[in-house]
Coordinates of C-alpha atoms and ligand atoms in Angstrom, one line a residue:
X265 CA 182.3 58.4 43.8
X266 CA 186.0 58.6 43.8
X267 CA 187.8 59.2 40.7
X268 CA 189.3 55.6 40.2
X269 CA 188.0 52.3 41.9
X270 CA 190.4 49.7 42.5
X271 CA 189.8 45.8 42.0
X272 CA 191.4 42.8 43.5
X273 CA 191.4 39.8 41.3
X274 CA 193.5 36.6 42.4
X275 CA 195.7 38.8 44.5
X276 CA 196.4 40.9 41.6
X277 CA 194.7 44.8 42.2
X278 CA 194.2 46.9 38.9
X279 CA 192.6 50.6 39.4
X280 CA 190.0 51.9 36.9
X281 CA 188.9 55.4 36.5
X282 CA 185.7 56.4 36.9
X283 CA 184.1 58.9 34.2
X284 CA 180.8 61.7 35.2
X285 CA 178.5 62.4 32.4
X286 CA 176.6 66.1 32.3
X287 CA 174.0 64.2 35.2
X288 CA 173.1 60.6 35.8
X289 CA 175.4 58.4 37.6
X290 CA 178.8 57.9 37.1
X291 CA 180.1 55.2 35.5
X292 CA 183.8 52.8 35.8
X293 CA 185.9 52.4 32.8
X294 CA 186.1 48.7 32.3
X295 CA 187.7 49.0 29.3
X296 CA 191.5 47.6 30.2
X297 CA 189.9 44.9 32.3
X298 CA 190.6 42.1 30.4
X299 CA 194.0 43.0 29.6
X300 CA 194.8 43.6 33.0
X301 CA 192.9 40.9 35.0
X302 CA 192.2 38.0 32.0
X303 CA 188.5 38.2 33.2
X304 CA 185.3 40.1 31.7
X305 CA 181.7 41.4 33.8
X306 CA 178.7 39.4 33.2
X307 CA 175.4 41.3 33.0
X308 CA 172.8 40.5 30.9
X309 CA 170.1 42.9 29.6
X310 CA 173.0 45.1 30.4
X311 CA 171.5 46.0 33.6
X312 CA 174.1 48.2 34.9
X313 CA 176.5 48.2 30.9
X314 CA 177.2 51.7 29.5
X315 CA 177.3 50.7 25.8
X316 CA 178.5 53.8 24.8
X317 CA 178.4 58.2 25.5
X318 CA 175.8 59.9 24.4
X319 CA 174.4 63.5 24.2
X320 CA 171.0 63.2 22.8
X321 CA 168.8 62.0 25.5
X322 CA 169.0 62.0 29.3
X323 CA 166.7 59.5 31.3
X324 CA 166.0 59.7 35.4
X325 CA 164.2 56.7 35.8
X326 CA 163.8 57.0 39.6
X327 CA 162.6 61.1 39.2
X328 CA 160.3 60.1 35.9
X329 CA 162.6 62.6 33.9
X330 CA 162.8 62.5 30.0
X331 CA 165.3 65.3 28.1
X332 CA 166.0 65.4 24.7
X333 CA 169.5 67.8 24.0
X334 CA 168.3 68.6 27.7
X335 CA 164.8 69.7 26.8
X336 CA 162.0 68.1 29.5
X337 CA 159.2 65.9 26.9
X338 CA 156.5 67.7 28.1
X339 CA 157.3 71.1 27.1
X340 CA 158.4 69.6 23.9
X341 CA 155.2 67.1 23.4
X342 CA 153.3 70.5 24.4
X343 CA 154.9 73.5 22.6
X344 CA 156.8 72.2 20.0
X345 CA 156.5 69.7 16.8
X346 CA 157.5 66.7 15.5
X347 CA 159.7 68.3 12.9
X348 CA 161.3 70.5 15.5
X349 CA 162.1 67.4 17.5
X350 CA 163.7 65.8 14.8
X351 CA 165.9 68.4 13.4
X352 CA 166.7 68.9 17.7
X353 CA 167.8 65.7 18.3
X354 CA 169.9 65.3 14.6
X355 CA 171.8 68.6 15.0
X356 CA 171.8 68.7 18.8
X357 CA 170.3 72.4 19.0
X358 CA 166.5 73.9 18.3
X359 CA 165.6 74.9 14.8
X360 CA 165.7 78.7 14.4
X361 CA 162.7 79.7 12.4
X362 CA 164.7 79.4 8.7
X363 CA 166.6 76.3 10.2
X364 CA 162.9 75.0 10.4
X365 CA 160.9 76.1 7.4
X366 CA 165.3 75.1 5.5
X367 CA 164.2 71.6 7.2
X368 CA 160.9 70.8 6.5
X369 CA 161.4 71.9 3.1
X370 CA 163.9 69.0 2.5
X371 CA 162.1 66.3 4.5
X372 CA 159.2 67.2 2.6
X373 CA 161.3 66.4 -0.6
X374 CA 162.1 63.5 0.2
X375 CA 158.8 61.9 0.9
X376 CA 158.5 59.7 -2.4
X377 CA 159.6 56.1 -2.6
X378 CA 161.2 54.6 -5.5
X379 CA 158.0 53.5 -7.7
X380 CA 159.8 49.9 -8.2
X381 CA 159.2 49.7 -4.4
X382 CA 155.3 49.6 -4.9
X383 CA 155.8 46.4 -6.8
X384 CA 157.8 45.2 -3.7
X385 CA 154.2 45.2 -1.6
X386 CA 152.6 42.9 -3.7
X387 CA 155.0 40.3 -3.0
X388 CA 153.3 40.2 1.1
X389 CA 150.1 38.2 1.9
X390 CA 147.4 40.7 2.4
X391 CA 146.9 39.8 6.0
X392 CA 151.1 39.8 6.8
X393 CA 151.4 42.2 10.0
X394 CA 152.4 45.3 8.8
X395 CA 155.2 45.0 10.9
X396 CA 156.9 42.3 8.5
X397 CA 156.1 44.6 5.9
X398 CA 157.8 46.9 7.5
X399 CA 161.0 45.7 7.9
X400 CA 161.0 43.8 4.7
X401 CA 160.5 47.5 2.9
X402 CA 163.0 49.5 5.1
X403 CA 165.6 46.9 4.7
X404 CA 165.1 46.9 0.8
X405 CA 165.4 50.8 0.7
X406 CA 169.1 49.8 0.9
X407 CA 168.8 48.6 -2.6
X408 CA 167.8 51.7 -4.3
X409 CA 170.1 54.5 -2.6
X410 CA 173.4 54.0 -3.2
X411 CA 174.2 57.7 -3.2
X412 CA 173.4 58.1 0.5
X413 CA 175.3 54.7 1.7
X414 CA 179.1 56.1 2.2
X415 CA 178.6 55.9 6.2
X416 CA 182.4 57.8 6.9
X417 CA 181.0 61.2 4.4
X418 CA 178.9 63.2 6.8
X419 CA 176.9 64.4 4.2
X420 CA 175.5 61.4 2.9
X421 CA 174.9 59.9 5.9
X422 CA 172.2 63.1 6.5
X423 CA 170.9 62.4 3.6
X424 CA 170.2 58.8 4.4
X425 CA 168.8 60.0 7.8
X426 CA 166.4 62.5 5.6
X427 CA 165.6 60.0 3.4
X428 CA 164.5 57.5 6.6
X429 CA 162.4 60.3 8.2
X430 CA 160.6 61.3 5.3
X431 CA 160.3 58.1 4.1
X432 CA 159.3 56.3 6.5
X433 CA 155.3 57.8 6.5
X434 CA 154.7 56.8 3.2
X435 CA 155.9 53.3 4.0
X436 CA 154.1 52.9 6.8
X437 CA 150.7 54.6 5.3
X438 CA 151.2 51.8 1.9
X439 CA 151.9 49.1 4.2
X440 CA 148.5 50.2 5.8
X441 CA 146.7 50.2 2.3
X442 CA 148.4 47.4 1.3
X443 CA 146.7 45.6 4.2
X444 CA 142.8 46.9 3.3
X445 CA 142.9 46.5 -0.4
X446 CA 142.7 50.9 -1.1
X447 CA 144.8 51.8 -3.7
X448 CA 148.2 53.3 -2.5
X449 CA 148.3 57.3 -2.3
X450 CA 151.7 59.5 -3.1
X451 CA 152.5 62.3 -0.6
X452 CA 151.3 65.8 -0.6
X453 CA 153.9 67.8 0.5
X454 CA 152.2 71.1 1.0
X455 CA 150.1 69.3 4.0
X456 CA 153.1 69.0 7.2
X457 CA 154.7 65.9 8.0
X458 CA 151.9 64.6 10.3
X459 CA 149.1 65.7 8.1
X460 CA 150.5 64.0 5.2
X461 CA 150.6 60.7 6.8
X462 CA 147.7 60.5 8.0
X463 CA 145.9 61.8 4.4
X464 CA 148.0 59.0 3.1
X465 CA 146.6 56.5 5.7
X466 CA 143.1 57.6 5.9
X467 CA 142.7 59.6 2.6
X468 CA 141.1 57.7 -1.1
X469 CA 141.6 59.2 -4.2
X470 CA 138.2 59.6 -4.8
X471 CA 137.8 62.7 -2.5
X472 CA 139.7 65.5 -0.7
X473 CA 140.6 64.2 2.6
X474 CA 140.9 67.0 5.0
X475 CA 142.9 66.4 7.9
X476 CA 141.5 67.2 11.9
X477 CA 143.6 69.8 13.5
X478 CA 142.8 67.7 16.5
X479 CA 144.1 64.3 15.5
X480 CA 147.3 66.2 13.4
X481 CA 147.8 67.3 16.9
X482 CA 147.4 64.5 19.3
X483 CA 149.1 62.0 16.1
X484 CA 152.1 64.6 16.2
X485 CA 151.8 64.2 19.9
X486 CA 152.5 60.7 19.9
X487 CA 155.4 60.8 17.4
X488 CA 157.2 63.7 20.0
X489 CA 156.5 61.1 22.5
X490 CA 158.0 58.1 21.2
X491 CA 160.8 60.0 19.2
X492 CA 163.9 58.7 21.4
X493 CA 164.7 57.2 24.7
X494 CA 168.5 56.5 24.9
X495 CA 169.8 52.9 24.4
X496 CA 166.6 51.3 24.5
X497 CA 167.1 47.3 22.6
X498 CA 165.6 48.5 19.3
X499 CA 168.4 51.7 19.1
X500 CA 171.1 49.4 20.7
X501 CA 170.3 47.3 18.0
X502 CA 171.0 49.7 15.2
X503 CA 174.4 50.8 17.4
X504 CA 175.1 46.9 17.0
X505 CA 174.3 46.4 13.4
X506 CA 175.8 49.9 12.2
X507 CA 179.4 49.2 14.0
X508 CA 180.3 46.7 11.6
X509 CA 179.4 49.7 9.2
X510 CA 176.8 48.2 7.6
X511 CA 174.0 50.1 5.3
X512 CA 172.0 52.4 7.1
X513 CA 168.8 51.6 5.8
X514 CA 169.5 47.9 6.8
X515 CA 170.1 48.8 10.2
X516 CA 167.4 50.5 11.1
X517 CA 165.8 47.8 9.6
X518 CA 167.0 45.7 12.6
X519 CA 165.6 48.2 14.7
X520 CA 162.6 47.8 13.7
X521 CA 162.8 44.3 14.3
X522 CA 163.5 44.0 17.7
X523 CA 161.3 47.1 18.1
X524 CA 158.4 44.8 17.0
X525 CA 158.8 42.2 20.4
X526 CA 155.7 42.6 23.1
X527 CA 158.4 43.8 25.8
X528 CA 159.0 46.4 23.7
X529 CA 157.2 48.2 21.0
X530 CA 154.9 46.1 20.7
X531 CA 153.7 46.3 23.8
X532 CA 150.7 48.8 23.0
X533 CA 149.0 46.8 20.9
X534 CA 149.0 44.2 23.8
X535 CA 148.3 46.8 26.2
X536 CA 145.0 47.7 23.9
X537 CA 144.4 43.8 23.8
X538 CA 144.9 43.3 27.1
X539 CA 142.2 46.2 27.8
X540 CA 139.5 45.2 25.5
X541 CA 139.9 41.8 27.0
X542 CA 138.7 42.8 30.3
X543 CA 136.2 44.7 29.0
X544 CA 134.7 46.5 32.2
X545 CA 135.9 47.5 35.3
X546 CA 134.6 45.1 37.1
X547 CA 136.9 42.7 35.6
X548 CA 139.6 44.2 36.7
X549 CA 140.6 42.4 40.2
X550 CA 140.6 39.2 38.3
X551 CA 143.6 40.7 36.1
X552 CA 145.9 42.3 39.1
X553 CA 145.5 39.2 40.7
X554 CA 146.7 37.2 37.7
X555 CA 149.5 39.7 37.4
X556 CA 150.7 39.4 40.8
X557 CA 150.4 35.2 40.3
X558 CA 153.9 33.7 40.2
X559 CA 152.6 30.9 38.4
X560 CA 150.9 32.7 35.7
X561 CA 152.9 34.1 32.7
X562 CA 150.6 37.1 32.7
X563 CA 151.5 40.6 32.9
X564 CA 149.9 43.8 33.1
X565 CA 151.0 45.3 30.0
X566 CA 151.5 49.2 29.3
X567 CA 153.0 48.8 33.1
X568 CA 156.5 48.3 34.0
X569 CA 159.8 49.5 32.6
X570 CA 163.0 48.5 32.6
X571 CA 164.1 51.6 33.3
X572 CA 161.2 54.6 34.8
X573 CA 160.4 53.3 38.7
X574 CA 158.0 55.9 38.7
X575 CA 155.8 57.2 36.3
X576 CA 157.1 57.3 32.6
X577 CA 156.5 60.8 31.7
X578 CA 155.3 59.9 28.5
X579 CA 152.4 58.1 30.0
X580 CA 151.3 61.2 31.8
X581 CA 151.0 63.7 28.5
X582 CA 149.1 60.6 26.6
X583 CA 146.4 59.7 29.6
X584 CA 145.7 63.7 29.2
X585 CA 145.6 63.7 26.3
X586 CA 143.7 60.9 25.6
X587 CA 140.9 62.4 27.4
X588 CA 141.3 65.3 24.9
X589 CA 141.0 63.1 21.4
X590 CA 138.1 61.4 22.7
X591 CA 136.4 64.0 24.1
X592 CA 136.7 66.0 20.7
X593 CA 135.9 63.5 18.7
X594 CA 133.4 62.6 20.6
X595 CA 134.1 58.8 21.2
X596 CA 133.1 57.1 24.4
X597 CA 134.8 54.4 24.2
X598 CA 134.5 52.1 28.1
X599 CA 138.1 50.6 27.1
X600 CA 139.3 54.3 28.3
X601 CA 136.9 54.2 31.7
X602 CA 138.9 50.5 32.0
X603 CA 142.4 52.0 31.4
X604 CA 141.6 54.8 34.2
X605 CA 140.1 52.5 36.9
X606 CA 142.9 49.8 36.0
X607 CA 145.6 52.6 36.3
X608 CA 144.0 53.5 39.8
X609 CA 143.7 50.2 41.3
X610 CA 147.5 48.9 40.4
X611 CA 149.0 52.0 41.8
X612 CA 147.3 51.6 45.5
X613 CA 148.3 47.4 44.7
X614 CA 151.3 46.5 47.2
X615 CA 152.8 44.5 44.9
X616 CA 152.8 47.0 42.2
X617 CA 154.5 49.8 44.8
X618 CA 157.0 47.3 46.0
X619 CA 158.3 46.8 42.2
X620 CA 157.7 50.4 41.3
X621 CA 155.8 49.3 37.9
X622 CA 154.0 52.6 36.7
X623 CA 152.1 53.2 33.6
X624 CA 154.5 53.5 30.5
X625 CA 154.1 54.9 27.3
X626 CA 151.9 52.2 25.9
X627 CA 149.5 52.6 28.5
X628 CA 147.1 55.0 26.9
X629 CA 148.7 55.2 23.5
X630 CA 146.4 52.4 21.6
X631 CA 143.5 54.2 23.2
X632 CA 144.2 57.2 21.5
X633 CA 145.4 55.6 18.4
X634 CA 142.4 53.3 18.2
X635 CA 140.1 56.4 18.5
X636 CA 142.0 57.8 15.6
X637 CA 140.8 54.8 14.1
X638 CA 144.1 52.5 13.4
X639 CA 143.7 49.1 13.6
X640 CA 145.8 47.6 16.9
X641 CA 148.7 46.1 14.4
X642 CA 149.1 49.7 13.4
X643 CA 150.6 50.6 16.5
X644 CA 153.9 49.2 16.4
X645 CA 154.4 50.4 12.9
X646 CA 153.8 53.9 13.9
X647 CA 156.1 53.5 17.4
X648 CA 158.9 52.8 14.1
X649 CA 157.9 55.8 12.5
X650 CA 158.5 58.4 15.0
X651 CA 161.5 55.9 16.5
X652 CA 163.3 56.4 13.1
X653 CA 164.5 60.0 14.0
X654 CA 166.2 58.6 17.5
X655 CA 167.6 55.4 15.5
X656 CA 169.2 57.7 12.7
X657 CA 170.2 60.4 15.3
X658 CA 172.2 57.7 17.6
X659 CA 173.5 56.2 14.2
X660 CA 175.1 59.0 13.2
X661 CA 176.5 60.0 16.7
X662 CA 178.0 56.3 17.1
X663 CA 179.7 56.6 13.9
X664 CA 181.4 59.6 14.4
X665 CA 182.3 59.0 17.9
X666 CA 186.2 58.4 17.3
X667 CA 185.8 55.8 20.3
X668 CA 183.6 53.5 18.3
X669 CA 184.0 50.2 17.9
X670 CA 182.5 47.3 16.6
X671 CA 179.7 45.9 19.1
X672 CA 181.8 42.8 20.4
X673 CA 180.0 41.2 23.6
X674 CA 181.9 38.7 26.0
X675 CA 180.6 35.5 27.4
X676 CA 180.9 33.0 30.5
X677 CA 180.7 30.1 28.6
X678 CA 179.1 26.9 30.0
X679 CA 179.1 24.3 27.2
X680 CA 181.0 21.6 27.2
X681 CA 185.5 21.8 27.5
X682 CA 187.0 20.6 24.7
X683 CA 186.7 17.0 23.7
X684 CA 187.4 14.6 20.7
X685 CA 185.2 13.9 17.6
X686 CA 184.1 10.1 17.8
X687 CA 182.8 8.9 14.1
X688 CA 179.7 8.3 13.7
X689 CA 179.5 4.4 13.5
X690 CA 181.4 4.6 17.4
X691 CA 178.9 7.0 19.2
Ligands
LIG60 N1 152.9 43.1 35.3 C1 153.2 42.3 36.4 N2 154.4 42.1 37.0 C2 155.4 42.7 36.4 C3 155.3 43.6 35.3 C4 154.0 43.7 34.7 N3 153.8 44.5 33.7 N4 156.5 44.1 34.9 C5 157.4 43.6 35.7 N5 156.8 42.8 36.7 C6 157.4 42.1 37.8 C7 158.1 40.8 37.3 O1 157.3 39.7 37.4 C8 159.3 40.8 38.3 O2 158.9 40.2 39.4 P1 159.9 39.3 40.3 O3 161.0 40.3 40.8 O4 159.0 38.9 41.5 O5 160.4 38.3 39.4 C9 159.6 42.3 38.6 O6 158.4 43.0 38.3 C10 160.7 42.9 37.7 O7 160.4 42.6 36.3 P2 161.5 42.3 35.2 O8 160.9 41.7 34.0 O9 162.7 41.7 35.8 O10 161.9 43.8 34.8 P3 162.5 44.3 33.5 O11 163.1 45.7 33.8 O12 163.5 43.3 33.0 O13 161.3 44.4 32.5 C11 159.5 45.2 31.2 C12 160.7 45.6 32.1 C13 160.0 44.2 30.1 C14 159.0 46.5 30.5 C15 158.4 44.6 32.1 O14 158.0 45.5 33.0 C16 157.2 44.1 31.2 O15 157.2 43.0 30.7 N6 156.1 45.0 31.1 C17 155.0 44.7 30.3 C18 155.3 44.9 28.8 C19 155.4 46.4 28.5 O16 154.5 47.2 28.8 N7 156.5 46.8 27.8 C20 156.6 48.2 27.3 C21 157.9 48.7 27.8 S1 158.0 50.4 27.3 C22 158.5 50.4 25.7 O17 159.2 49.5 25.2 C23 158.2 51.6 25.0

């Protein structure tokens, strides 16, 4: 593309410049726009908006290409680890080895939750979705750190994000408990992140509760997998809600609530749904062809992305590696068999290659998490977990990007023109 692009409005022309990222298209600098043409874009969903520059996380949608600080996910999802992730994407470079053990060491410290915040629980219905617990419990952590809530020091807005990531387990694993009556259990922070969590999950405090190398493995997997993906609507809506500078701990508690919608991260515990539904393969024609029916508001979830048109590379390190978890744990579950055959039959489906709708991340996820035995309302709350390190990573690049400003969006209104009140008695 050339450098500038010129625009003629009303006979009036105005030239913007054009700006190149590392790689990925280019995009036009809109910015003076309305000052020099009165008029703004209109593009919902932000189809084709760049909200904002970024350096942690570099999508190819039309290759199937995920980098995080330039780093492909599947040589992370395969040779690295969750921590190492999350120290990559919040300092930009990998851990060296004391960087690592320097960094685990303080996550692991700050695992605890304020014990007034057990309390908190009890105020939820038993059988609320986790999910509400969730964001009721993250958006309450505001109330108990004030020391980590001055968003311009640097510092303390580290410390917030340490606070999230190693908080964020234990909230998750008590919102669990909560949910089947077990008492709650504090972190153990000799066992690694991973490990931890799921002791706290799955573990009682009437025995030792050894964790399986082979779930640590596939659960740490997962959290890799779902750790970023650019300005996605749950981390453009902590960008939104942390311009006006609000708490940081209330923001991502947005996040997580727009992370909870079924077009989003809650989309694996549909996609699980949606697979136990149809049960057996031979169900399966009876679904595409409900899918592909215009006047039925059903859709074939775990497929589709607003952004991959070819396969989400996520999807391809969880359907191998769901064949791993259940093969070692010996599980043969048929909604696996289903998710295969279903996977098969949409990608040879005309429709689906015409829209390029692929497998994405949820696909095989709730298989694998369901085999680790979490309930499907689980799902979502653990896509929050691992999310947490993008969400804080992004917050803290927005606010020290000296071009940031408060999330404003335009309109093209269609209401009504202006027009005088009429009292009641005269309407
Ligand atoms: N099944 C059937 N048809 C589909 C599906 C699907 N899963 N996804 C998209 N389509 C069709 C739409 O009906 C539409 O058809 P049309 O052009 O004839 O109207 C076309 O493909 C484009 O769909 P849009 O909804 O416009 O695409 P968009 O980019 O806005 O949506 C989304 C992406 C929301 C992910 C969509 O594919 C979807 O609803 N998928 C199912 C839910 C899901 O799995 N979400 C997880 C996303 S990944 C994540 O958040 C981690």
């Amino acid at each position: 593309m050339a450098d500038t692009v010129k625009l003629e409005i009303g006979g009036k022309a105005s030239e913007y410049p054009v700006l190149s990222g590392t790689v990925g298209p280019d995009v036009i600098d809109i910015r003076k726009l309305y000052g020099a043409t009165g008029a703004f874009t209109y593009d919902p969903g932000f189809t084709s908006t760049a909200s904002c520059q970024s350096a942690l996380t570099y999508i190819d949608g039309d290759q199937g290409i995920l980098l995080h600080r330039g780093y492909p996910i599947d040589q992370l999802a395969e040779q690295s680890s969750f921590m190492e992730v999350s120290y990559l994407l919040l300092n930009g470079e990998l851990p060296g080895k004391k960087e690592l053990e320097d960094f685990t060491y303080t996550i692991s410290r700050h695992t605890m939750l304020h014990e007034q915040l057990a309390t908190f629980y009890r105020g939820f219905r038993r059988d609320a979705h986790p999910m509400a617990i969730m964001c009721g419990v993250v958006g309450a952590l505001s109330a108990f750190y004030h020391d980590s809530t001055d968003i311009n020091d640097p510092k303390q807005r580290m410390i917030a994000s340490h606070r999230l990531i190693a908080k964020m387990p234990t909230i998750a694993a008590m919102a669990y408990k909560y949910s089947v009556g077990q008492p709650f259990l504090y972190p153990k922070n000799d066992l690694s992140y991973t490990a931890n969590f799921l002791r706290m999950t799955f573990g009682v405090p009437a025995e030792e509760y050894e964790p399986d190398p082979v779930i640590v493995s596939a659960m740490d997997k997962i959290f890799i997998l779902h750790a970023d993906h650019e300005q996605n609507a749950s981390t453009s809506t902590v960008r939104l809600a942390g311009s006006s500078g609000a708490n940081p701990f209330a923001c991502i508690a947005a996040g997580i609530a727009c992370l909870w919608g079924p077009a989003h991260g809650g989309a694996n515990e549909a996609a699980l749904n949606m697979l136990r539904e149809i049960g057996t393969p031979d169900r399966i024609p009876e679904y595409i062809a409900r899918a592909k029916n215009k006047d039925d508001p059903f859709r074939l979830m775990g497929f589709g992305h607003r952004v991959y048109k070819n396969f989400d590379p996520r999807a391809k390190v969880l359907g191998k590696a769901a064949t791993e978890v259940l093969d070692k744990l010996g599980i043969n579950d048929p909604v696996l068999d289903t998710a295969r055959e279903l996977e098969q039959i949409a990608l040879k489906d005309q429709y689906f290659i015409d829209k390029k709708l692929y497998p994405n991340v949820d696909f095989y996820s709730g298989v694998i998490l369901s085999a680790i035995g979490f309930p499907t309302t689980m799902f979502t709350v653990l896509f929050a977990l691992a999310r947490t390190v993008g969400w804080v990573a992004q917050w803290n690049e927005m606010i020290s990007d000296p071009e940031q400003k408060i999330g404003r969006p335009r309109q093209l209104y269609n209401g009504p023109a202006q027009r005088d009140y009429v009292p009641v008695g005269q309407r």
